Coordinates of C-alpha atoms in Angstrom, one line a residue:
M19 CA 45.5 91.6 82.6
S20 CA 45.6 92.9 79.1
R21 CA 44.0 96.3 79.9
H22 CA 46.7 96.9 82.5
S23 CA 49.5 96.0 80.1
K24 CA 48.1 98.4 77.6
Q25 CA 48.2 101.1 80.2
A26 CA 51.9 100.5 80.7
Q27 CA 52.9 101.0 77.1
L28 CA 55.4 103.8 76.3
I29 CA 54.2 107.0 74.7
L30 CA 56.7 108.7 72.5
I31 CA 56.2 112.5 72.3
I32 CA 57.9 114.2 69.3
E33 CA 57.6 117.9 70.0
D34 CA 60.1 120.7 69.6
S35 CA 58.3 123.1 72.1
E36 CA 59.2 122.5 75.7
D37 CA 56.1 124.5 76.8
D38 CA 53.8 122.2 74.7
Y39 CA 55.6 119.1 76.0
E40 CA 55.2 120.2 79.6
A41 CA 51.5 121.1 79.0
T42 CA 50.9 117.6 77.5
I43 CA 52.6 116.0 80.5
R44 CA 50.5 118.1 82.9
A45 CA 47.4 117.0 81.0
F46 CA 48.5 113.4 81.3
K47 CA 48.7 113.8 85.0
K48 CA 45.3 115.5 85.2
T49 CA 43.7 112.7 83.3
N50 CA 45.5 109.9 85.3
L51 CA 47.4 108.7 82.2
H52 CA 50.4 107.1 83.9
N53 CA 52.1 105.5 80.9
P54 CA 55.9 106.0 80.7
V55 CA 56.8 108.8 78.3
F56 CA 59.9 109.5 76.2
W57 CA 60.4 112.9 74.7
C58 CA 62.2 113.6 71.4
K59 CA 62.7 117.2 70.6
S60 CA 63.0 116.7 66.8
G61 CA 62.0 114.4 64.0
Q62 CA 65.7 113.4 63.6
E63 CA 66.0 112.5 67.2
A64 CA 62.8 110.5 67.1
V65 CA 64.0 108.5 64.0
E66 CA 67.2 107.7 65.8
F67 CA 65.3 106.7 68.9
L68 CA 63.0 104.4 67.0
K69 CA 65.8 102.8 64.9
H70 CA 68.3 102.6 67.8
S71 CA 70.7 104.6 65.8
G72 CA 72.9 107.7 66.3
T73 CA 72.7 108.9 69.8
Y74 CA 70.6 105.8 70.8
S75 CA 72.8 103.1 69.1
D76 CA 74.3 101.9 72.4
R77 CA 71.1 102.2 74.5
T78 CA 69.7 98.8 75.5
D79 CA 67.0 100.2 77.7
I80 CA 64.9 101.6 74.9
V81 CA 61.4 100.2 74.7
R82 CA 59.3 100.3 71.5
P83 CA 56.5 102.9 72.0
G84 CA 52.9 101.7 71.9
L85 CA 51.8 105.1 70.7
I86 CA 53.4 108.2 69.2
L87 CA 52.2 111.8 69.6
L88 CA 53.8 113.8 66.7
D89 CA 53.9 117.6 66.2
L90 CA 54.0 118.6 62.5
N91 CA 55.7 122.0 62.6
M92 CA 59.3 121.4 63.8
P93 CA 62.6 122.7 62.3
G94 CA 64.7 120.3 60.4
L95 CA 63.0 116.9 59.9
D96 CA 59.4 118.1 60.3
G97 CA 56.5 116.0 61.4
R98 CA 55.3 115.1 57.9
K99 CA 58.7 113.7 56.9
T100 CA 59.1 112.0 60.3
L101 CA 55.6 110.4 59.8
Q102 CA 56.6 109.2 56.4
L103 CA 59.9 107.6 57.7
I104 CA 58.0 105.8 60.4
K105 CA 55.2 104.5 58.1
E106 CA 57.7 103.4 55.4
N107 CA 59.7 101.3 57.9
P108 CA 58.2 97.7 58.1
S109 CA 59.2 97.3 61.8
L110 CA 57.7 100.7 62.9
K111 CA 54.7 101.2 60.6
Q112 CA 52.2 99.4 62.9
I113 CA 52.9 101.9 65.8
P114 CA 49.8 104.2 65.9
V115 CA 50.8 107.8 65.3
I116 CA 48.6 110.6 66.5
I117 CA 49.3 114.0 64.9
L118 CA 48.9 116.6 67.7
T119 CA 49.5 120.0 66.1
T120 CA 48.2 123.6 65.9
S121 CA 47.5 123.3 62.2
N122 CA 43.9 122.7 61.0
D123 CA 44.9 123.2 57.4
E124 CA 43.0 120.8 55.2
R125 CA 46.2 120.1 53.2
D126 CA 48.0 119.0 56.3
I127 CA 45.2 116.8 57.4
E128 CA 44.9 115.1 54.0
A129 CA 48.6 114.7 53.7
C130 CA 49.0 113.1 57.1
Y131 CA 46.2 110.6 56.5
Q132 CA 47.7 109.8 53.1
I133 CA 51.1 109.1 54.7
G134 CA 49.5 106.8 57.3
A135 CA 48.6 108.9 60.4
N136 CA 46.1 107.1 62.6
T137 CA 44.5 110.2 64.1
Y138 CA 44.8 114.0 63.5
V139 CA 44.1 116.3 66.5
Q140 CA 44.4 120.0 66.5
K141 CA 46.0 121.2 69.7
P142 CA 43.4 123.0 71.8
V143 CA 44.3 126.6 72.6
S144 CA 43.4 126.4 76.3
F145 CA 44.9 124.0 78.9
D146 CA 41.3 122.8 79.8
G147 CA 40.8 122.0 76.1
L148 CA 44.1 120.1 76.1
I149 CA 43.0 118.1 79.2
E150 CA 39.7 117.2 77.5
A151 CA 41.5 116.1 74.3
I152 CA 44.0 114.0 76.2
K153 CA 41.2 112.5 78.2
R154 CA 39.5 111.4 75.0
L155 CA 42.7 110.1 73.5
K156 CA 43.3 108.1 76.7
E157 CA 39.8 106.6 76.6
Y158 CA 40.1 105.6 73.0
W159 CA 43.7 104.5 72.7
F160 CA 44.2 102.9 76.1
E161 CA 40.7 101.8 77.1
I162 CA 39.0 100.9 73.8
A163 CA 41.5 100.3 71.1
L164 CA 43.8 97.2 71.0
L165 CA 47.4 98.3 70.4
P166 CA 50.1 96.1 68.8
K167 CA 52.3 94.3 71.2
D168 CA 55.8 95.6 71.9
G169 CA 58.2 94.2 69.3
E170 CA 61.8 94.3 68.3
H171 CA 63.2 97.2 66.4
G172 CA 64.4 96.7 62.9

């Protein structure tokens, strides 16, 4: 059934903070979001993962994500530049990217939507707030929205 196959799509989390990553995974469990997850700790690692390059060039087990959760404020290749690289790539640009960040700066919001972000969510301060945000993301992205099918990497 199509709803079940959407539930199984990989979620790529691009987040430099282990604490934030762990909290997100705990929120996934609390909301019964059981999708497989892959964690990239930097924008550079995420680009390599998505393009099957660098560290990931010999990996044949990599699955194209159905959804990307992207933090903005990371050292090195930050979230804005990572988003730009994803959205400029013809084989990656259709993957929905949700910005999940602490920033509520209007300039960040505007810039991310200009580059092609699909949604911009400010990380809630409390864990209960994070659970509620993840619950709503799950309801929308995996129960209402239709996501593109898995495809080949380019």
